[in-house]
mmCIF file of C-alpha atoms in Angstrom:
data_model
loop_
_atom_site.group_PDB
_atom_site.id
_atom_site.type_symbol
_atom_site.label_atom_id
_atom_site.label_comp_id
_atom_site.label_asym_id
_atom_site.label_seq_id
_atom_site.Cartn_x
_atom_site.Cartn_y
_atom_site.Cartn_z
ATOM 1 C CA MET A 1 35.570 -35.379 -37.430
ATOM 2 C CA SER A 2 36.898 -31.998 -38.331
ATOM 3 C CA PHE A 3 33.295 -30.761 -38.733
ATOM 4 C CA ASN A 4 32.431 -31.687 -35.161
ATOM 5 C CA MET A 5 35.556 -30.099 -33.784
ATOM 6 C CA THR A 6 34.846 -26.785 -35.479
ATOM 7 C CA THR A 7 31.170 -26.777 -34.545
ATOM 8 C CA ALA A 8 31.624 -27.235 -30.813
ATOM 9 C CA PRO A 9 33.811 -24.172 -30.256
ATOM 10 C CA ALA A 10 31.415 -22.089 -32.337
ATOM 11 C CA GLU A 11 28.508 -23.042 -30.064
ATOM 12 C CA VAL A 12 30.479 -22.273 -26.927
ATOM 13 C CA THR A 13 31.519 -18.940 -28.350
ATOM 14 C CA THR A 14 27.896 -18.114 -29.167
ATOM 15 C CA ASP A 15 26.719 -18.995 -25.657
ATOM 16 C CA ASP A 16 29.521 -16.978 -24.121
ATOM 17 C CA ALA A 17 28.609 -14.016 -26.293
ATOM 18 C CA GLU A 18 24.922 -14.225 -25.472
ATOM 19 C CA SER A 19 25.376 -14.734 -21.743
ATOM 20 C CA PRO A 20 26.171 -11.066 -20.940
ATOM 21 C CA GLN A 21 23.279 -10.003 -23.167
ATOM 22 C CA ARG A 22 20.926 -12.283 -21.295
ATOM 23 C CA ARG A 23 22.162 -10.942 -18.011
ATOM 24 C CA GLN A 24 21.674 -7.400 -19.276
ATOM 25 C CA SER A 25 18.148 -8.213 -20.440
ATOM 26 C CA SER A 26 17.331 -9.849 -17.125
ATOM 27 C CA ALA A 27 18.608 -6.784 -15.293
ATOM 28 C CA GLY A 28 16.447 -4.601 -17.532
ATOM 29 C CA GLY A 29 13.416 -6.728 -16.714
ATOM 30 C CA ARG A 30 14.053 -6.465 -12.997
ATOM 31 C CA HIS A 31 14.494 -2.711 -13.243
ATOM 32 C CA PHE A 32 11.233 -2.363 -15.164
ATOM 33 C CA ALA A 33 9.406 -4.543 -12.638
ATOM 34 C CA ARG A 34 10.749 -2.540 -9.708
ATOM 35 C CA PHE A 35 9.958 0.917 -11.031
ATOM 36 C CA SER A 36 7.030 0.344 -13.379
ATOM 37 C CA GLY A 37 4.811 2.306 -10.989
ATOM 38 C CA VAL A 38 7.048 5.350 -11.375
ATOM 39 C CA TYR A 39 6.720 5.163 -15.160
ATOM 40 C CA VAL A 40 2.947 4.760 -14.935
ATOM 41 C CA LEU A 41 2.732 7.695 -12.503
ATOM 42 C CA ILE A 42 4.732 9.878 -14.885
ATOM 43 C CA GLY A 43 2.450 8.725 -17.689
ATOM 44 C CA PHE A 44 -0.630 9.704 -15.670
ATOM 45 C CA ILE A 45 0.822 13.141 -14.988
ATOM 46 C CA VAL A 46 1.649 13.749 -18.656
ATOM 47 C CA VAL A 47 -1.738 12.519 -19.906
ATOM 48 C CA TYR A 48 -3.780 14.511 -17.397
ATOM 49 C CA ALA A 49 -1.582 17.583 -17.837
ATOM 50 C CA LEU A 50 -2.449 17.537 -21.536
ATOM 51 C CA TRP A 51 -6.078 16.495 -21.003
ATOM 52 C CA VAL A 52 -7.131 18.882 -18.221
ATOM 53 C CA PRO A 53 -4.207 21.308 -17.789
ATOM 54 C CA GLU A 54 -6.303 24.069 -16.250
ATOM 55 C CA THR A 55 -7.361 21.917 -13.281
ATOM 56 C CA PHE A 56 -4.771 19.147 -12.935
ATOM 57 C CA LEU A 57 -1.559 21.183 -12.906
ATOM 58 C CA THR A 58 -2.517 23.310 -9.915
ATOM 59 C CA ARG A 59 -1.352 23.622 -6.344
ATOM 60 C CA ILE A 60 -4.865 22.860 -5.108
ATOM 61 C CA THR A 61 -4.888 19.519 -6.926
ATOM 62 C CA LEU A 62 -1.471 18.587 -5.539
ATOM 63 C CA GLN A 63 -2.533 19.508 -2.008
ATOM 64 C CA SER A 64 -5.760 17.564 -2.472
ATOM 65 C CA ILE A 65 -3.913 14.408 -3.545
ATOM 66 C CA LEU A 66 -1.403 14.691 -0.703
ATOM 67 C CA GLY A 67 -3.991 15.472 1.966
ATOM 68 C CA ASP A 68 -6.686 13.043 0.861
ATOM 69 C CA GLN A 69 -4.343 10.083 0.457
ATOM 70 C CA ALA A 70 -2.245 10.678 3.558
ATOM 71 C CA ILE A 71 -4.818 8.985 5.780
ATOM 72 C CA THR A 72 -5.110 6.059 3.367
ATOM 73 C CA GLY A 73 -1.334 5.781 3.428
ATOM 74 C CA ILE A 74 -1.171 5.747 7.228
ATOM 75 C CA ILE A 75 -3.689 2.909 7.399
ATOM 76 C CA THR A 76 -1.955 0.964 4.632
ATOM 77 C CA ILE A 77 1.438 1.150 6.341
ATOM 78 C CA GLY A 78 0.000 -0.618 9.368
ATOM 79 C CA VAL A 79 -1.710 -3.201 7.172
ATOM 80 C CA VAL A 80 1.531 -3.832 5.261
ATOM 81 C CA ILE A 81 3.432 -4.460 8.493
ATOM 82 C CA GLY A 82 0.783 -7.031 9.362
ATOM 83 C CA LEU A 83 0.909 -8.658 5.929
ATOM 84 C CA ALA A 84 4.700 -8.849 6.100
ATOM 85 C CA ALA A 85 4.261 -10.915 9.267
ATOM 86 C CA GLY A 86 1.639 -13.128 7.637
ATOM 87 C CA VAL A 87 -1.342 -11.460 9.333
ATOM 88 C CA PHE A 88 -4.398 -10.265 7.409
ATOM 89 C CA ASP A 89 -6.613 -7.943 9.466
ATOM 90 C CA LEU A 90 -10.093 -7.195 8.133
ATOM 91 C CA SER A 91 -11.166 -5.292 11.242
ATOM 92 C CA PHE A 92 -9.176 -2.142 10.483
ATOM 93 C CA ALA A 93 -12.134 -0.505 8.711
ATOM 94 C CA SER A 94 -14.433 -0.901 11.730
ATOM 95 C CA ASN A 95 -11.584 0.155 14.011
ATOM 96 C CA ILE A 96 -11.315 3.411 12.064
ATOM 97 C CA SER A 97 -14.997 4.113 12.623
ATOM 98 C CA LEU A 98 -14.825 3.206 16.312
ATOM 99 C CA SER A 99 -11.977 5.584 17.158
ATOM 100 C CA GLY A 100 -13.726 8.476 15.435
ATOM 101 C CA ILE A 101 -16.993 7.682 17.227
ATOM 102 C CA ILE A 102 -15.213 7.542 20.585
ATOM 103 C CA CYS A 103 -13.785 11.005 19.952
ATOM 104 C CA GLY A 104 -17.239 12.272 19.006
ATOM 105 C CA VAL A 105 -18.983 10.785 22.036
ATOM 106 C CA LEU A 106 -16.366 11.974 24.509
ATOM 107 C CA ILE A 107 -15.741 15.448 23.066
ATOM 108 C CA ILE A 108 -19.155 16.435 21.681
ATOM 109 C CA ASN A 109 -21.518 14.599 24.026
ATOM 110 C CA HIS A 110 -19.517 14.656 27.258
ATOM 111 C CA GLY A 111 -17.190 17.638 26.884
ATOM 112 C CA TRP A 112 -13.952 15.747 27.503
ATOM 113 C CA PRO A 113 -10.606 17.488 26.929
ATOM 114 C CA ILE A 114 -9.384 16.841 23.400
ATOM 115 C CA PRO A 115 -6.060 15.167 24.351
ATOM 116 C CA ALA A 116 -7.820 12.804 26.768
ATOM 117 C CA ALA A 117 -10.436 11.827 24.193
ATOM 118 C CA ILE A 118 -7.768 11.174 21.552
ATOM 119 C CA ALA A 119 -5.791 9.062 24.020
ATOM 120 C CA VAL A 120 -8.858 6.946 24.805
ATOM 121 C CA ALA A 121 -9.629 6.535 21.092
ATOM 122 C CA ILE A 122 -6.116 5.309 20.320
ATOM 123 C CA PHE A 123 -6.116 3.094 23.406
ATOM 124 C CA SER A 124 -9.305 1.489 22.087
ATOM 125 C CA GLY A 125 -7.261 0.445 19.074
ATOM 126 C CA VAL A 126 -4.698 -1.160 21.356
ATOM 127 C CA VAL A 127 -7.497 -3.123 23.032
ATOM 128 C CA VAL A 128 -8.833 -4.267 19.652
ATOM 129 C CA GLY A 129 -5.357 -5.359 18.602
ATOM 130 C CA LEU A 130 -4.859 -7.329 21.813
ATOM 131 C CA VAL A 131 -8.246 -9.025 21.460
ATOM 132 C CA ASN A 132 -7.389 -10.045 17.901
ATOM 133 C CA ALA A 133 -3.982 -11.269 19.054
ATOM 134 C CA PHE A 134 -5.526 -13.378 21.822
ATOM 135 C CA PHE A 135 -7.698 -15.339 19.418
ATOM 136 C CA VAL A 136 -5.000 -15.627 16.747
ATOM 137 C CA VAL A 137 -2.044 -16.512 18.998
ATOM 138 C CA LYS A 138 -3.568 -18.198 22.042
ATOM 139 C CA ILE A 139 -6.594 -19.893 20.498
ATOM 140 C CA GLY A 140 -4.944 -20.495 17.118
ATOM 141 C CA ILE A 141 -7.703 -19.191 14.845
ATOM 142 C CA ASN A 142 -6.832 -17.837 11.410
ATOM 143 C CA SER A 143 -6.401 -14.049 11.455
ATOM 144 C CA ILE A 144 -8.905 -13.513 8.634
ATOM 145 C CA VAL A 145 -11.635 -15.359 10.526
ATOM 146 C CA VAL A 146 -10.858 -13.610 13.814
ATOM 147 C CA THR A 147 -10.761 -10.101 12.389
ATOM 148 C CA LEU A 148 -13.885 -10.704 10.322
ATOM 149 C CA GLY A 149 -15.678 -11.496 13.574
ATOM 150 C CA THR A 150 -14.237 -8.552 15.505
ATOM 151 C CA SER A 151 -15.070 -6.280 12.574
ATOM 152 C CA SER A 152 -18.724 -7.190 12.923
ATOM 153 C CA LEU A 153 -18.586 -6.679 16.690
ATOM 154 C CA LEU A 154 -16.931 -3.273 16.328
ATOM 155 C CA ALA A 155 -19.572 -2.225 13.811
ATOM 156 C CA ALA A 156 -22.232 -3.173 16.343
ATOM 157 C CA VAL A 157 -20.492 -1.155 19.072
ATOM 158 C CA THR A 158 -20.250 1.975 16.920
ATOM 159 C CA SER A 159 -23.906 1.683 15.954
ATOM 160 C CA TRP A 160 -24.870 1.235 19.615
ATOM 161 C CA LEU A 161 -22.848 4.274 20.708
ATOM 162 C CA THR A 162 -24.484 6.550 18.140
ATOM 163 C CA ASN A 163 -27.829 4.871 17.439
ATOM 164 C CA GLY A 164 -26.695 4.835 13.814
ATOM 165 C CA THR A 165 -26.471 8.641 13.578
ATOM 166 C CA TYR A 166 -23.628 11.011 12.750
ATOM 167 C CA LEU A 167 -21.902 13.101 15.404
ATOM 168 C CA THR A 168 -21.046 16.626 14.274
ATOM 169 C CA GLY A 169 -19.887 19.846 15.872
ATOM 170 C CA PHE A 170 -16.315 19.203 16.994
ATOM 171 C CA PRO A 171 -14.571 22.230 18.516
ATOM 172 C CA LYS A 172 -11.970 24.040 16.431
ATOM 173 C CA GLY A 173 -9.220 22.765 18.685
ATOM 174 C CA PHE A 174 -9.963 19.284 17.364
ATOM 175 C CA THR A 175 -10.597 20.063 13.690
ATOM 176 C CA ASN A 176 -7.452 22.200 13.540
ATOM 177 C CA ILE A 177 -5.434 18.989 13.833
ATOM 178 C CA ALA A 178 -5.987 18.342 10.125
ATOM 179 C CA ILE A 179 -5.901 21.924 8.784
ATOM 180 C CA PRO A 180 -2.312 23.299 8.920
ATOM 181 C CA LYS A 181 -0.204 23.378 5.744
ATOM 182 C CA PRO A 182 3.432 24.029 6.689
ATOM 183 C CA LEU A 183 5.278 25.292 3.595
ATOM 184 C CA GLY A 184 2.104 24.597 1.624
ATOM 185 C CA ILE A 185 2.217 20.873 2.441
ATOM 186 C CA PRO A 186 -0.870 19.451 4.216
ATOM 187 C CA ILE A 187 -0.032 18.455 7.780
ATOM 188 C CA LEU A 188 -1.595 15.057 7.120
ATOM 189 C CA ALA A 189 1.024 14.436 4.423
ATOM 190 C CA VAL A 190 3.740 15.365 6.909
ATOM 191 C CA MET A 191 2.290 12.858 9.380
ATOM 192 C CA LEU A 192 2.292 10.210 6.656
ATOM 193 C CA ALA A 193 5.939 10.939 5.880
ATOM 194 C CA VAL A 194 6.917 10.550 9.540
ATOM 195 C CA ILE A 195 4.969 7.301 9.978
ATOM 196 C CA ALA A 196 6.298 5.971 6.659
ATOM 197 C CA LEU A 197 9.893 6.651 7.699
ATOM 198 C CA ILE A 198 9.329 4.891 11.012
ATOM 199 C CA GLY A 199 7.652 1.943 9.286
ATOM 200 C CA TRP A 200 10.395 1.776 6.639
ATOM 201 C CA TYR A 201 13.131 1.664 9.256
ATOM 202 C CA VAL A 202 11.344 -0.862 11.455
ATOM 203 C CA LEU A 203 10.329 -3.207 8.646
ATOM 204 C CA GLU A 204 13.412 -3.052 6.448
ATOM 205 C CA HIS A 205 16.361 -1.931 8.575
ATOM 206 C CA SER A 206 15.869 -3.307 12.062
ATOM 207 C CA PRO A 207 16.148 -6.737 13.704
ATOM 208 C CA LEU A 208 12.450 -6.484 14.547
ATOM 209 C CA GLY A 209 11.606 -6.078 10.869
ATOM 210 C CA ARG A 210 13.707 -9.073 9.900
ATOM 211 C CA ARG A 211 11.927 -11.177 12.500
ATOM 212 C CA LEU A 212 8.538 -9.938 11.275
ATOM 213 C CA GLN A 213 9.337 -10.866 7.686
ATOM 214 C CA ALA A 214 10.781 -14.222 8.734
ATOM 215 C CA THR A 215 7.509 -14.941 10.528
ATOM 216 C CA GLY A 216 5.527 -14.051 7.428
ATOM 217 C CA LEU A 217 7.695 -16.130 5.092
ATOM 218 C CA GLY A 218 7.580 -19.248 7.245
ATOM 219 C CA PRO A 219 6.449 -19.209 10.876
ATOM 220 C CA GLU A 220 7.652 -22.744 11.602
ATOM 221 C CA ALA A 221 11.100 -22.132 10.129
ATOM 222 C CA ALA A 222 11.311 -18.799 11.947
ATOM 223 C CA ARG A 223 10.344 -20.481 15.215
ATOM 224 C CA LEU A 224 13.063 -23.094 14.751
ATOM 225 C CA ALA A 225 15.525 -20.265 14.092
ATOM 226 C CA GLY A 226 14.704 -18.738 17.468
ATOM 227 C CA VAL A 227 12.152 -16.105 16.455
ATOM 228 C CA ASN A 228 9.304 -15.554 18.898
ATOM 229 C CA THR A 229 6.618 -15.752 16.222
ATOM 230 C CA ALA A 230 3.788 -15.270 18.712
ATOM 231 C CA ARG A 231 5.265 -11.954 19.787
ATOM 232 C CA MET A 232 5.717 -10.916 16.152
ATOM 233 C CA THR A 233 2.062 -11.681 15.437
ATOM 234 C CA VAL A 234 0.952 -9.634 18.436
ATOM 235 C CA PHE A 235 3.124 -6.718 17.322
ATOM 236 C CA ALA A 236 1.737 -6.888 13.779
ATOM 237 C CA LEU A 237 -1.880 -6.846 14.948
ATOM 238 C CA LEU A 238 -1.146 -3.956 17.304
ATOM 239 C CA ALA A 239 0.517 -1.995 14.490
ATOM 240 C CA ILE A 240 -2.579 -2.370 12.330
ATOM 241 C CA ALA A 241 -4.946 -1.459 15.160
ATOM 242 C CA VAL A 242 -2.997 1.601 16.316
ATOM 243 C CA THR A 243 -2.515 3.078 12.835
ATOM 244 C CA SER A 244 -6.214 2.502 12.134
ATOM 245 C CA SER A 245 -7.188 4.284 15.350
ATOM 246 C CA ILE A 246 -4.914 7.213 14.550
ATOM 247 C CA ALA A 247 -6.478 7.392 11.100
ATOM 248 C CA GLY A 248 -9.975 7.365 12.599
ATOM 249 C CA VAL A 249 -9.122 10.369 14.770
ATOM 250 C CA LEU A 250 -7.634 12.232 11.800
ATOM 251 C CA ILE A 251 -10.656 11.495 9.609
ATOM 252 C CA ALA A 252 -13.029 12.834 12.262
ATOM 253 C CA ALA A 253 -10.928 15.989 12.542
ATOM 254 C CA LYS A 254 -10.721 16.394 8.768
ATOM 255 C CA ILE A 255 -14.441 16.042 7.998
ATOM 256 C CA ASN A 256 -15.636 17.536 11.323
ATOM 257 C CA SER A 257 -17.885 14.576 12.035
ATOM 258 C CA ALA A 258 -17.849 11.011 13.306
ATOM 259 C CA THR A 259 -19.802 8.429 11.338
ATOM 260 C CA PRO A 260 -20.401 4.744 12.118
ATOM 261 C CA ASP A 261 -19.504 3.570 8.607
ATOM 262 C CA VAL A 262 -16.684 5.897 7.575
ATOM 263 C CA GLY A 263 -14.071 3.142 7.715
ATOM 264 C CA ALA A 264 -15.752 1.045 5.025
ATOM 265 C CA ALA A 265 -14.688 3.538 2.357
ATOM 266 C CA TYR A 266 -11.031 2.747 3.086
ATOM 267 C CA LEU A 267 -11.260 -1.035 2.844
ATOM 268 C CA LEU A 268 -10.694 -1.405 -0.913
ATOM 269 C CA PRO A 269 -8.148 1.444 -1.387
ATOM 270 C CA VAL A 270 -5.999 0.144 1.470
ATOM 271 C CA ILE A 271 -5.965 -3.462 0.282
ATOM 272 C CA ALA A 272 -5.379 -2.354 -3.322
ATOM 273 C CA GLY A 273 -2.482 -0.143 -2.237
ATOM 274 C CA ALA A 274 -0.920 -2.907 -0.156
ATOM 275 C CA MET A 275 -1.175 -5.466 -2.962
ATOM 276 C CA LEU A 276 -0.004 -3.073 -5.666
ATOM 277 C CA GLY A 277 2.919 -2.127 -3.426
ATOM 278 C CA THR A 278 4.232 -5.689 -3.640
ATOM 279 C CA THR A 279 4.878 -5.172 -7.364
ATOM 280 C CA GLN A 280 6.996 -2.055 -6.829
ATOM 281 C CA ILE A 281 10.548 -1.275 -5.612
ATOM 282 C CA LYS A 282 10.957 -4.769 -4.144
ATOM 283 C CA PRO A 283 8.699 -7.029 -6.232
ATOM 284 C CA GLY A 284 7.267 -9.952 -4.331
ATOM 285 C CA ARG A 285 7.757 -8.335 -0.927
ATOM 286 C CA PHE A 286 5.687 -6.031 1.240
ATOM 287 C CA SER A 287 7.628 -2.774 1.450
ATOM 288 C CA ILE A 288 6.830 0.696 2.751
ATOM 289 C CA ALA A 289 8.349 2.519 -0.233
ATOM 290 C CA GLY A 290 6.415 0.407 -2.715
ATOM 291 C CA THR A 291 3.223 0.929 -0.726
ATOM 292 C CA VAL A 292 3.538 4.725 -0.628
ATOM 293 C CA LEU A 293 4.256 4.769 -4.367
ATOM 294 C CA ALA A 294 1.210 2.584 -5.019
ATOM 295 C CA ILE A 295 -1.066 4.785 -2.893
ATOM 296 C CA PHE A 296 -0.174 7.961 -4.784
ATOM 297 C CA LEU A 297 -0.242 6.165 -8.119
ATOM 298 C CA LEU A 298 -3.847 5.139 -7.477
ATOM 299 C CA ALA A 299 -4.707 8.584 -6.120
ATOM 300 C CA THR A 300 -3.311 10.358 -9.174
ATOM 301 C CA GLY A 301 -5.192 8.067 -11.528
ATOM 302 C CA VAL A 302 -8.494 8.607 -9.735
ATOM 303 C CA LYS A 303 -8.034 12.373 -9.328
ATOM 304 C CA GLY A 304 -7.269 12.827 -13.023
ATOM 305 C CA LEU A 305 -10.396 10.944 -14.055
ATOM 306 C CA GLN A 306 -12.494 12.978 -11.635
ATOM 307 C CA LEU A 307 -11.136 16.260 -12.982
ATOM 308 C CA ALA A 308 -11.718 15.070 -16.540
ATOM 309 C CA GLY A 309 -15.430 14.734 -15.858
ATOM 310 C CA GLY A 310 -15.653 11.332 -14.248
ATOM 311 C CA GLY A 311 -16.940 12.617 -10.944
ATOM 312 C CA GLN A 312 -19.357 9.745 -10.459
ATOM 313 C CA ALA A 313 -19.029 7.861 -7.198
ATOM 314 C CA TRP A 314 -18.280 4.572 -8.945
ATOM 315 C CA ILE A 315 -15.061 5.864 -10.544
ATOM 316 C CA THR A 316 -12.963 5.423 -7.401
ATOM 317 C CA SER A 317 -14.252 1.929 -6.651
ATOM 318 C CA ALA A 318 -13.841 0.801 -10.253
ATOM 319 C CA PHE A 319 -10.306 2.154 -10.507
ATOM 320 C CA ASN A 320 -9.176 0.671 -7.195
ATOM 321 C CA GLY A 321 -10.841 -2.658 -7.953
ATOM 322 C CA ALA A 322 -9.137 -2.897 -11.335
ATOM 323 C CA ALA A 323 -5.817 -1.938 -9.763
ATOM 324 C CA LEU A 324 -6.221 -4.659 -7.139
ATOM 325 C CA LEU A 325 -6.886 -7.304 -9.793
ATOM 326 C CA LEU A 326 -3.917 -6.160 -11.863
ATOM 327 C CA ALA A 327 -1.650 -6.069 -8.812
ATOM 328 C CA VAL A 328 -2.546 -9.612 -7.804
ATOM 329 C CA THR A 329 -2.144 -10.778 -11.410
ATOM 330 C CA PHE A 330 1.320 -9.262 -11.769
ATOM 331 C CA ALA A 331 2.327 -10.613 -8.382
ATOM 332 C CA ALA A 332 1.223 -14.087 -9.472
ATOM 333 C CA LEU A 333 3.131 -13.859 -12.739
ATOM 334 C CA GLY A 334 6.219 -12.921 -10.803
ATOM 335 C CA GLU A 335 9.366 -11.066 -11.590
ATOM 336 C CA ARG A 336 10.761 -13.984 -13.627
ATOM 337 C CA ASN A 337 7.978 -13.720 -16.171
ATOM 338 C CA VAL A 338 8.469 -9.963 -16.449
ATOM 339 C CA GLY A 339 12.167 -10.546 -16.989
ATOM 340 C CA GLY A 340 11.367 -13.218 -19.577
ATOM 341 C CA PHE A 341 9.111 -10.821 -21.446
ATOM 342 C CA TRP A 342 11.844 -8.178 -21.339
ATOM 343 C CA ARG A 343 14.428 -10.672 -22.653
ATOM 344 C CA ARG A 344 12.136 -11.699 -25.516
ATOM 345 C CA PHE A 345 11.558 -8.059 -26.390
ATOM 346 C CA ARG A 346 15.289 -7.344 -26.414
ATOM 347 C CA LEU A 347 15.975 -10.503 -28.465
ATOM 348 C CA ARG A 348 13.397 -9.562 -31.101
ATOM 349 C CA ARG A 349 14.914 -6.101 -31.317
ATOM 350 C CA ARG A 350 18.436 -7.513 -31.748
ATOM 351 C CA VAL A 351 17.238 -9.926 -34.446
ATOM 352 C CA SER A 352 15.526 -7.059 -36.251
ATOM 353 C CA GLU A 353 18.634 -4.885 -36.045
ATOM 354 C CA THR A 354 20.831 -7.750 -37.288
ATOM 355 C CA ALA A 355 18.501 -8.452 -40.202
ATOM 356 C CA SER A 356 18.458 -4.769 -41.129
ATOM 357 C CA SER A 357 22.243 -4.525 -41.070
ATOM 358 C CA GLU A 358 22.612 -7.689 -43.171
ATOM 359 C CA THR A 359 20.115 -6.339 -45.685
ATOM 360 C CA ALA A 360 22.004 -3.064 -45.875
ATOM 361 C CA GLU A 361 25.307 -4.859 -46.455
ATOM 362 C CA SER A 362 23.843 -7.092 -49.165
ATOM 363 C CA THR A 363 22.602 -4.088 -51.130
ATOM 364 C CA ARG A 364 26.016 -2.462 -51.223
#
């Protein structure tokens, strides 16, 4: 009887002592899950700085990463807003190509004023977004199926407008859109920062953003709570279409040409960035901050490999594809598993430290 009475308090005391440690370990796991991309990015920088210091640690490389990935980031922000609302748009790649082709046809072939041509190109994105919204909201077709169909139609339109050829020879007034570097920062990176701030505020700090995320988490529950889910879906599809059209204009200005298939090159990097972003800052959620971090994490990894001698065309696709698979895997495992791993790691370390201290005491 006395044995049982003394054992019970000892077990309670042990649980009470371990509870704060478990909470601390869980907090450490959550912190690691949230900011693992930052640690990996720092690791990339250190490795490449030691591997190829003469080419990686330069202003040109930094400007290249910022400028090249700014357009990818702009597209991905729109896609993330759509994903947060439960909408997956596969037509953004063809929409990118279409807006650039429209600028080329109107400016190069017909001599339109640059502002008017840009306005028409962006308006074409609005039309694409509304068409997608009609079939998704009014007809009730899954967004993946709808946008897969419109993607094929848009590809046909761009090919018809150009007969499958490239349009080159934009005036300097158009190409200068992508050239300036205020304070040494590419203007495209500045545009990304502005759009990211707007997207961050809308998605994470506004009533509209809360309604968008409620729609993505559970449209029926959101509808019962008074959210106009149809309107949220329309907004999400328009956000994707407009950011894609803006990106198409910027790409045409940056490379001084309009090509029917230019958007296809952004399909994998954008999806990889969006998925990887769900593992960062706010694991399990689509967030703008996590997305921007993911985009530049991927860009730094690819750029370092290219500078180290991996300039082959397959490097980018392989890296982004692997990142996409890893992102989806970590998202599936979830934050709880990461926290569990972290707790096990901390427990093993504590056991090792305890054993070492006991061994030291026994030898005295």
